[in-house]
Short mmCIF file of C-alpha atoms and ligand atoms in Angstrom, two decimals:
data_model
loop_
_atom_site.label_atom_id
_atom_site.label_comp_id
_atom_site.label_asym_id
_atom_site.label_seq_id
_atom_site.Cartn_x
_atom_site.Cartn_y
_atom_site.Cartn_z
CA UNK A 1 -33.52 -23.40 -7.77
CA UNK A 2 -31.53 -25.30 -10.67
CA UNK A 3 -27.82 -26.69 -10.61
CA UNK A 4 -25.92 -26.52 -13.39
CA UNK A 5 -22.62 -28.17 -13.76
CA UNK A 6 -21.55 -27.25 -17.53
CA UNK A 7 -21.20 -23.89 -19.12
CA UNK A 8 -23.31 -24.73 -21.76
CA UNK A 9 -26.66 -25.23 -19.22
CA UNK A 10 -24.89 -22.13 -17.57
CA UNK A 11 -25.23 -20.04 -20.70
CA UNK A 12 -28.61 -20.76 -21.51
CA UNK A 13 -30.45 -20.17 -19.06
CA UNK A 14 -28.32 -17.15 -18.33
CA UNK A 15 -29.87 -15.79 -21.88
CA UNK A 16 -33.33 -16.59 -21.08
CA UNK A 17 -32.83 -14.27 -18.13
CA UNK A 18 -31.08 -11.71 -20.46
CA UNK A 19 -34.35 -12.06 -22.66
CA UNK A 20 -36.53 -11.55 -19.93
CA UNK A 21 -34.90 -8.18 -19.10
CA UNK A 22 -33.76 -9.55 -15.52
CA UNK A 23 -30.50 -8.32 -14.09
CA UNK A 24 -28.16 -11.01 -12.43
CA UNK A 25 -26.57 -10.97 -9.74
CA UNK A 26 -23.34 -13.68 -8.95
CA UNK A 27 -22.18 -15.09 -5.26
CA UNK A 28 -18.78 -16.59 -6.13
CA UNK A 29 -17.84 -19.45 -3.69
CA UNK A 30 -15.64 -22.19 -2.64
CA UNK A 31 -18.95 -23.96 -0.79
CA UNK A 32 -18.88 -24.69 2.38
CA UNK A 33 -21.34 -22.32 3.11
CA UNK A 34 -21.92 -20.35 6.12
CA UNK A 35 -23.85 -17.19 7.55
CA UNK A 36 -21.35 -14.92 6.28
CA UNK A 37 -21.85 -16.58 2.40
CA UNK A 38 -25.50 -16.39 2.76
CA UNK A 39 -25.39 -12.53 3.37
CA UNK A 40 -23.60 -11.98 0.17
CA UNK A 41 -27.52 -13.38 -1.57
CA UNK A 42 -28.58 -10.84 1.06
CA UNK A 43 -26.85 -8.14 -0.25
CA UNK A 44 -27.13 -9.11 -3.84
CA UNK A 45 -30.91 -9.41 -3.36
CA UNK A 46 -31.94 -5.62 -3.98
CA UNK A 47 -29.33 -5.29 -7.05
CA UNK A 48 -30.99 -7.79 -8.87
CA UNK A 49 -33.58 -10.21 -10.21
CA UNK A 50 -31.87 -13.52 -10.15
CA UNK A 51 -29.46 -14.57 -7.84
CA UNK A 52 -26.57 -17.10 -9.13
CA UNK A 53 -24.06 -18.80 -6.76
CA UNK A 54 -20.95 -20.87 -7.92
CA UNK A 55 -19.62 -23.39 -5.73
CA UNK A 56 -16.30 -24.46 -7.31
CA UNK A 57 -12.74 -25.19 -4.94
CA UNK A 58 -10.57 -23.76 -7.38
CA UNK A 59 -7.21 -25.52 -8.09
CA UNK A 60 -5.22 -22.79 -9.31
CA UNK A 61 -5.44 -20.29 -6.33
CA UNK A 62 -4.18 -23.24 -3.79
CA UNK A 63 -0.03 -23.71 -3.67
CA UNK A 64 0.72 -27.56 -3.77
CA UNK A 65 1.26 -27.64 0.07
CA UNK A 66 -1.99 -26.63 0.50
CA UNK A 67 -5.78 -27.28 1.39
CA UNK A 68 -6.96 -28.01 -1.49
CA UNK A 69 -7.41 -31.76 -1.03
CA UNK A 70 -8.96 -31.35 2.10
CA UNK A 71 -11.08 -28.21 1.97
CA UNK A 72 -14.80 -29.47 3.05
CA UNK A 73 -16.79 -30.16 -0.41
CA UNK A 74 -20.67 -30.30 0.75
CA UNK A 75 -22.22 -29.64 -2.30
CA UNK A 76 -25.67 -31.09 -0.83
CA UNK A 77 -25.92 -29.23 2.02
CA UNK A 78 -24.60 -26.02 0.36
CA UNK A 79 -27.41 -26.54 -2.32
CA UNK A 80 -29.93 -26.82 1.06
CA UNK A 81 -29.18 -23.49 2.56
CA UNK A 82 -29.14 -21.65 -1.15
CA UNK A 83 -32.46 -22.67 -2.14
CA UNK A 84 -33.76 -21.52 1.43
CA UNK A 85 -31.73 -18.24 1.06
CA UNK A 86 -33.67 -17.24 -2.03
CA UNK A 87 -30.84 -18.62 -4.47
CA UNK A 88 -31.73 -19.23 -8.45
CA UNK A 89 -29.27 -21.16 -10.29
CA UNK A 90 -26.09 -23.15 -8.69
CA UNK A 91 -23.72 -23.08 -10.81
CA UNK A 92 -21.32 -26.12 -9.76
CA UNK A 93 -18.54 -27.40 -12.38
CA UNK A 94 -16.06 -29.68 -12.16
CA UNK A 95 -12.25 -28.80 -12.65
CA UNK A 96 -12.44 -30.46 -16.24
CA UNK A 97 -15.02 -28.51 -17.00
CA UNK A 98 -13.93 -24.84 -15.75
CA UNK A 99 -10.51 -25.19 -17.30
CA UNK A 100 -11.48 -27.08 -20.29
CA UNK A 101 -9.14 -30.14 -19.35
CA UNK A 102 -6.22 -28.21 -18.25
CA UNK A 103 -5.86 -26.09 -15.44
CA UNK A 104 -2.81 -24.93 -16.25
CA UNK A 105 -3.82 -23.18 -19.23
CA UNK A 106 -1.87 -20.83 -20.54
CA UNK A 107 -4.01 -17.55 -19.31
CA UNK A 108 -3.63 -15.97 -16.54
CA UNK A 109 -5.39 -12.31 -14.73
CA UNK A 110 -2.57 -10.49 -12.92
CA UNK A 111 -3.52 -7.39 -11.05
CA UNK A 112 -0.11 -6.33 -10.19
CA UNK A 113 0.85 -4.51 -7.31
CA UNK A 114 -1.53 -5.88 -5.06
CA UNK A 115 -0.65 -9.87 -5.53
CA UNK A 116 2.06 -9.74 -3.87
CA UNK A 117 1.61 -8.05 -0.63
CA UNK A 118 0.08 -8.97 2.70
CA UNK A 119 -1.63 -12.55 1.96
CA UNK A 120 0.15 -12.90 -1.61
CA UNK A 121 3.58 -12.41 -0.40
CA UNK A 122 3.04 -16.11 1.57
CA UNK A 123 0.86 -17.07 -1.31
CA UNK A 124 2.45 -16.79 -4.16
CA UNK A 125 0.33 -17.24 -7.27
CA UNK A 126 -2.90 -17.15 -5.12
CA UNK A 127 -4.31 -14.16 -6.29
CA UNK A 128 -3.42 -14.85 -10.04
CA UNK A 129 -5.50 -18.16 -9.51
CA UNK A 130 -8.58 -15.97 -7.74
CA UNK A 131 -7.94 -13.10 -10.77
CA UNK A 132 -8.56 -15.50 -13.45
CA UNK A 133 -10.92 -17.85 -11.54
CA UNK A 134 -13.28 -14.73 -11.00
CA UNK A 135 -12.76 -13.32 -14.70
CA UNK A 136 -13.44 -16.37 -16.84
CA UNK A 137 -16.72 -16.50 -13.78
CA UNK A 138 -17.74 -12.93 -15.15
CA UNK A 139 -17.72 -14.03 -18.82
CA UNK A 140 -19.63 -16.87 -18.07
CA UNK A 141 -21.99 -15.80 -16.17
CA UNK A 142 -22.26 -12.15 -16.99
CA UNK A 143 -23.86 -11.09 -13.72
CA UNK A 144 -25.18 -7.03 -13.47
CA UNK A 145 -23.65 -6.96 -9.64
CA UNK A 146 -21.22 -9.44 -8.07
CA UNK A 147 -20.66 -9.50 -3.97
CA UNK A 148 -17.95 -10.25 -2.37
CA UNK A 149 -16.88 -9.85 0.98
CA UNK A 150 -14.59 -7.83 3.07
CA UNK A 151 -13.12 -10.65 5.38
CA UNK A 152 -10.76 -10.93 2.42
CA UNK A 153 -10.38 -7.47 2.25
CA UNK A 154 -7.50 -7.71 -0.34
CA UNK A 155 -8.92 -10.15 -2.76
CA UNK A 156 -12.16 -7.61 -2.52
CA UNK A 157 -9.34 -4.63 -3.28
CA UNK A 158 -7.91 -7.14 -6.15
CA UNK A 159 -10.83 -7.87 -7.88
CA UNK A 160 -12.34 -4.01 -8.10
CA UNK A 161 -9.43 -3.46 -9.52
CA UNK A 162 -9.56 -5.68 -11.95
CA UNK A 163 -12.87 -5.19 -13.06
CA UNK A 164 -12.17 -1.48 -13.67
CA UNK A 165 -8.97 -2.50 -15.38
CA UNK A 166 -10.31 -5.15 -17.48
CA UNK A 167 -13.44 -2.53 -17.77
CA UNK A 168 -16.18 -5.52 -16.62
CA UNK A 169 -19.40 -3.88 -16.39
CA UNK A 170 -20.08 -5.27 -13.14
CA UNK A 171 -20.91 -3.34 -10.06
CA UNK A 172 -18.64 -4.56 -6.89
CA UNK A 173 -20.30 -5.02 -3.65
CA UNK A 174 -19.15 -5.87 -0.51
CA UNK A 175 -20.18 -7.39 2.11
CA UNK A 176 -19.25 -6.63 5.83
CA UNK A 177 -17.77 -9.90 7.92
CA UNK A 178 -19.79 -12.30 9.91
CA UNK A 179 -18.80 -13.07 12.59
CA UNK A 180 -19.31 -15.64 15.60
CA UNK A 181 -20.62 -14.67 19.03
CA UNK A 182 -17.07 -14.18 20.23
CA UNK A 183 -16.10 -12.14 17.16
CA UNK A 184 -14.32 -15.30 15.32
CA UNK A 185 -14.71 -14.41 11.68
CA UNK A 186 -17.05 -16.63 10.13
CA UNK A 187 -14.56 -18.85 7.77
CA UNK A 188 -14.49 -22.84 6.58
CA UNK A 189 -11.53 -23.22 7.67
CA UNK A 190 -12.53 -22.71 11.06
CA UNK A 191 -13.75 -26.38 11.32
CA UNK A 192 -10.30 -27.36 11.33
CA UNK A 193 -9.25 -25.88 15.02
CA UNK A 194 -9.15 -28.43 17.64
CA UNK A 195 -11.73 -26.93 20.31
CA UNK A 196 -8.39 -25.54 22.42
CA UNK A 197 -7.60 -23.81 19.42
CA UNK A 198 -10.78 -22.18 18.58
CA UNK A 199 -11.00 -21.10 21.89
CA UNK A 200 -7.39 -19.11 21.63
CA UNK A 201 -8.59 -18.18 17.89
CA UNK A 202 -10.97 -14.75 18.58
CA UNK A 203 -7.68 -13.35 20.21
CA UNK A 204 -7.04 -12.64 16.52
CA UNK A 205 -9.78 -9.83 16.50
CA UNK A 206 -9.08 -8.46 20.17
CA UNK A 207 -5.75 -7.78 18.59
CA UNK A 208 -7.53 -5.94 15.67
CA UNK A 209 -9.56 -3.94 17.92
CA UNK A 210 -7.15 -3.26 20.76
CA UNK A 211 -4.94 -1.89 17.59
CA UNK A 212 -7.60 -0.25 15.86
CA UNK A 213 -8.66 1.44 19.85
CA UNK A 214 -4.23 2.54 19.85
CA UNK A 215 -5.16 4.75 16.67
CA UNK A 216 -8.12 6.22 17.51
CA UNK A 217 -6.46 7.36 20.89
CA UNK A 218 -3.96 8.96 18.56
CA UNK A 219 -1.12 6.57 18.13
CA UNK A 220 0.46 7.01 14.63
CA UNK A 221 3.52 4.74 15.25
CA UNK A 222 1.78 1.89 13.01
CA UNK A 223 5.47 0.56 12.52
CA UNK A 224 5.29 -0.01 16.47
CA UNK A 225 1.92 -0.91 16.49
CA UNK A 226 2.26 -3.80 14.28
CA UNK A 227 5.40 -5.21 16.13
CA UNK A 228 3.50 -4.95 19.79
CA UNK A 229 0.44 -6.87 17.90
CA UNK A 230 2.69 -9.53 16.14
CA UNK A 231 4.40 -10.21 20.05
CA UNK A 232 0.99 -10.02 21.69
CA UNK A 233 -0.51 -12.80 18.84
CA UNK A 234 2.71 -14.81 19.07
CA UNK A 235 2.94 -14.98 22.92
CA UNK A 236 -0.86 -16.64 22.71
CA UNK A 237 0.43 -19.48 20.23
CA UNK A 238 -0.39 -18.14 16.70
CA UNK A 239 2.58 -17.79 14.52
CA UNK A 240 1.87 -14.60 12.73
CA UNK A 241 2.40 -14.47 9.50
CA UNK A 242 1.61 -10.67 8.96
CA UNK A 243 0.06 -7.98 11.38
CA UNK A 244 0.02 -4.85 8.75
CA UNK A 245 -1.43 -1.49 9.16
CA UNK A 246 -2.19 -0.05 5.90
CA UNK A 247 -3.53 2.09 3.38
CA UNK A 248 -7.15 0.95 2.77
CA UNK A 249 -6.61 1.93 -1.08
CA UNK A 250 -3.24 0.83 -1.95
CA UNK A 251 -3.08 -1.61 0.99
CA UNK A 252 0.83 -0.46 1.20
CA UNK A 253 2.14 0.48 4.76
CA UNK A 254 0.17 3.05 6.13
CA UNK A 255 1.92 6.75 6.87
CA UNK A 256 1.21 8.76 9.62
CA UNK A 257 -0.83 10.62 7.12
CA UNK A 258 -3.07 8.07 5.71
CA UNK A 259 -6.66 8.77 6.17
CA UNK A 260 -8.25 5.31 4.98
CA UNK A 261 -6.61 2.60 7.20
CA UNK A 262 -6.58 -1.22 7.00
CA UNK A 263 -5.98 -3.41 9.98
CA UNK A 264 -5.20 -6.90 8.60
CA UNK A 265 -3.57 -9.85 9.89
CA UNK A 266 -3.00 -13.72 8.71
CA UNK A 267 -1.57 -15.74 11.74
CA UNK A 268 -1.47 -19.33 11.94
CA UNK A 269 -2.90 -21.58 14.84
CA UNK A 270 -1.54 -25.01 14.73
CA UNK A 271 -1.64 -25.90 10.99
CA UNK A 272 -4.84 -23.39 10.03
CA UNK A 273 -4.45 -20.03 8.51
CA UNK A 274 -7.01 -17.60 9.96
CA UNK A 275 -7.24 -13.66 8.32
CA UNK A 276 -9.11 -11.34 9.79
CA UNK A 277 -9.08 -7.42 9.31
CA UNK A 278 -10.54 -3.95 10.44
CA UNK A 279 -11.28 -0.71 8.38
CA UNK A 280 -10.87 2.63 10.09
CA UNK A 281 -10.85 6.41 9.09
CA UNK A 282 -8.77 8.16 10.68
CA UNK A 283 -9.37 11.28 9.43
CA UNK A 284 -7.58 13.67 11.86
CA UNK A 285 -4.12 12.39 10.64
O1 PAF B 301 -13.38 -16.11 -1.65
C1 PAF B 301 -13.52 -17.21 -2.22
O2 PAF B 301 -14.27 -18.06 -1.77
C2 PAF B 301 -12.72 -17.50 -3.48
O3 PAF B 301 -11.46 -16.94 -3.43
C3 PAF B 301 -13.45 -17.09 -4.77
C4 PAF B 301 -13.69 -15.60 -4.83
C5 PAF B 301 -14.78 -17.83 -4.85
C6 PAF B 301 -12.61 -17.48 -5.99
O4 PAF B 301 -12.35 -18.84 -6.04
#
């Protein structure tokens, strides 16, 4: 396994795979890494014949009063895990280098209609700096198959979209959520609980499933649903910042009708934003 910090390394070698006839496939990450990144080179693995990971925080999807500064940066240990995990090339730039000395370049990828629902409308300008993050990642690298996964259900939504829109010819996969023996979503950010707070913190998928149990017994009343979660989550010390039943393709609020259902939530515990989420059919609607 290689790491690359400049596009031009980046480039080459991806055209000595191109000459070799090998198909690519591309693990975009912030680092960090954990069982639930390392399944996304699982999943890749059968799409392709090179596997290539980028590790970069990226400025631009992070609001000023935000993690950036802190989010963990283990670039050695990341690089550790990869090279066991069957990874090829790291591809690991610095901010300078991604946005060729400004990050506030004058580009942007907006997917709208989906940026600024559910996590965007707390976020504003996150997914804009995910939409073009990813996009200038698919021109550099040019991967055959990129994974992504499905704890961030609507950046997964976001960026399908945009690669049909923007007509990438990439293949989307996902990649179902790890999660801890409790059913904690796998996530960086959990480091940051204090251990009384990431005890509290797999309340956040009971919710989830005790809503997601409401509609399969029948229960249409998502409007309801969602308020009885939001008190539930609230009265154990997260300050919820959505709990939204929706449409699984729009992600708009689900009808009584809708077949494809999301179950999503973002809910704060102390000062760290947890998301978590559930897919159901509900096909007798
Ligand atoms: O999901 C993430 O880790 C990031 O949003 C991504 C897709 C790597 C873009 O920075």
């Amino acid at each position: 396994m290689i790491t690359v910090h400049d596009k031009a390394a980046l480039r080459s070698w991806i055209s000595l795979c191109r000459q070799q006839g090998q198909r690519i496939g591309l693990a975009p990450t912030m680092g960090n890494l954990h069982a639930g990144h390392l399944r996304l080179l699982e999943k890749l693995r059968p799409h392709c014949d090179r596997i290539v990971c980028s590790i970069f925080v990226n400025p631009t999807q992070f609001a000023a009063h935000e993690d950036f500064g802190s989010y963990p940066r283990t670039l050695e240990a990341d690089q550790i895990k990869l090279e066991q995990a069957g990874c090829d090339l790291v591809f690991a730039p610095s901010a300078n280098v991604m946005y060729n000395g400004h990050t506030d370049q004058l580009t942007r990828v907006v997917v709208r209609n989906m940026e600024n629902l559910l996590c965007g409308a707390s976020r504003p300008g996150h997914f804009q700096g995910v939409a073009t993050v990813v996009s200038k990642l698919f021109n550099l690298v040019q991967p055959d198959v990129a994974c992504f996964g499905e704890k961030d259900f609507q950046q997964l939504s976001l960026l399908r979209q945009m690669t049909l829109d923007l007509d990438f010819p990439i293949t989307i996969v996902s990649c179902p959520t790890e999660r801890e023996a409790d059913g904690l979503a796998m996530s960086s950010r959990n480091q940051y609980l204090s251990p009384e707070e990431r005890q509290r913190a797999p309340m956040l998928y009971r919710t989830l499933q005790q809503m997601r149990d409401a509609i399969l017994q029948g229960n249409r009343d998502y409007r309801m649903l969602e308020t009885a979660a939001t008190g539930l989550l609230d009265k154990s010390g997260f300050v919820t910042d959505y709990f939204s039943i929706a449409d699984a393709n729009t992600l708009q609020p689900a009808e009584s009708t809708t077949s494809d259902l999301l179950v999503a939530v973002a809910a704060r515990l102390g000062s760290t934003r947890l998301i978590d989420n559930l897919t159901l059919c509900n096909k007798k609607a």
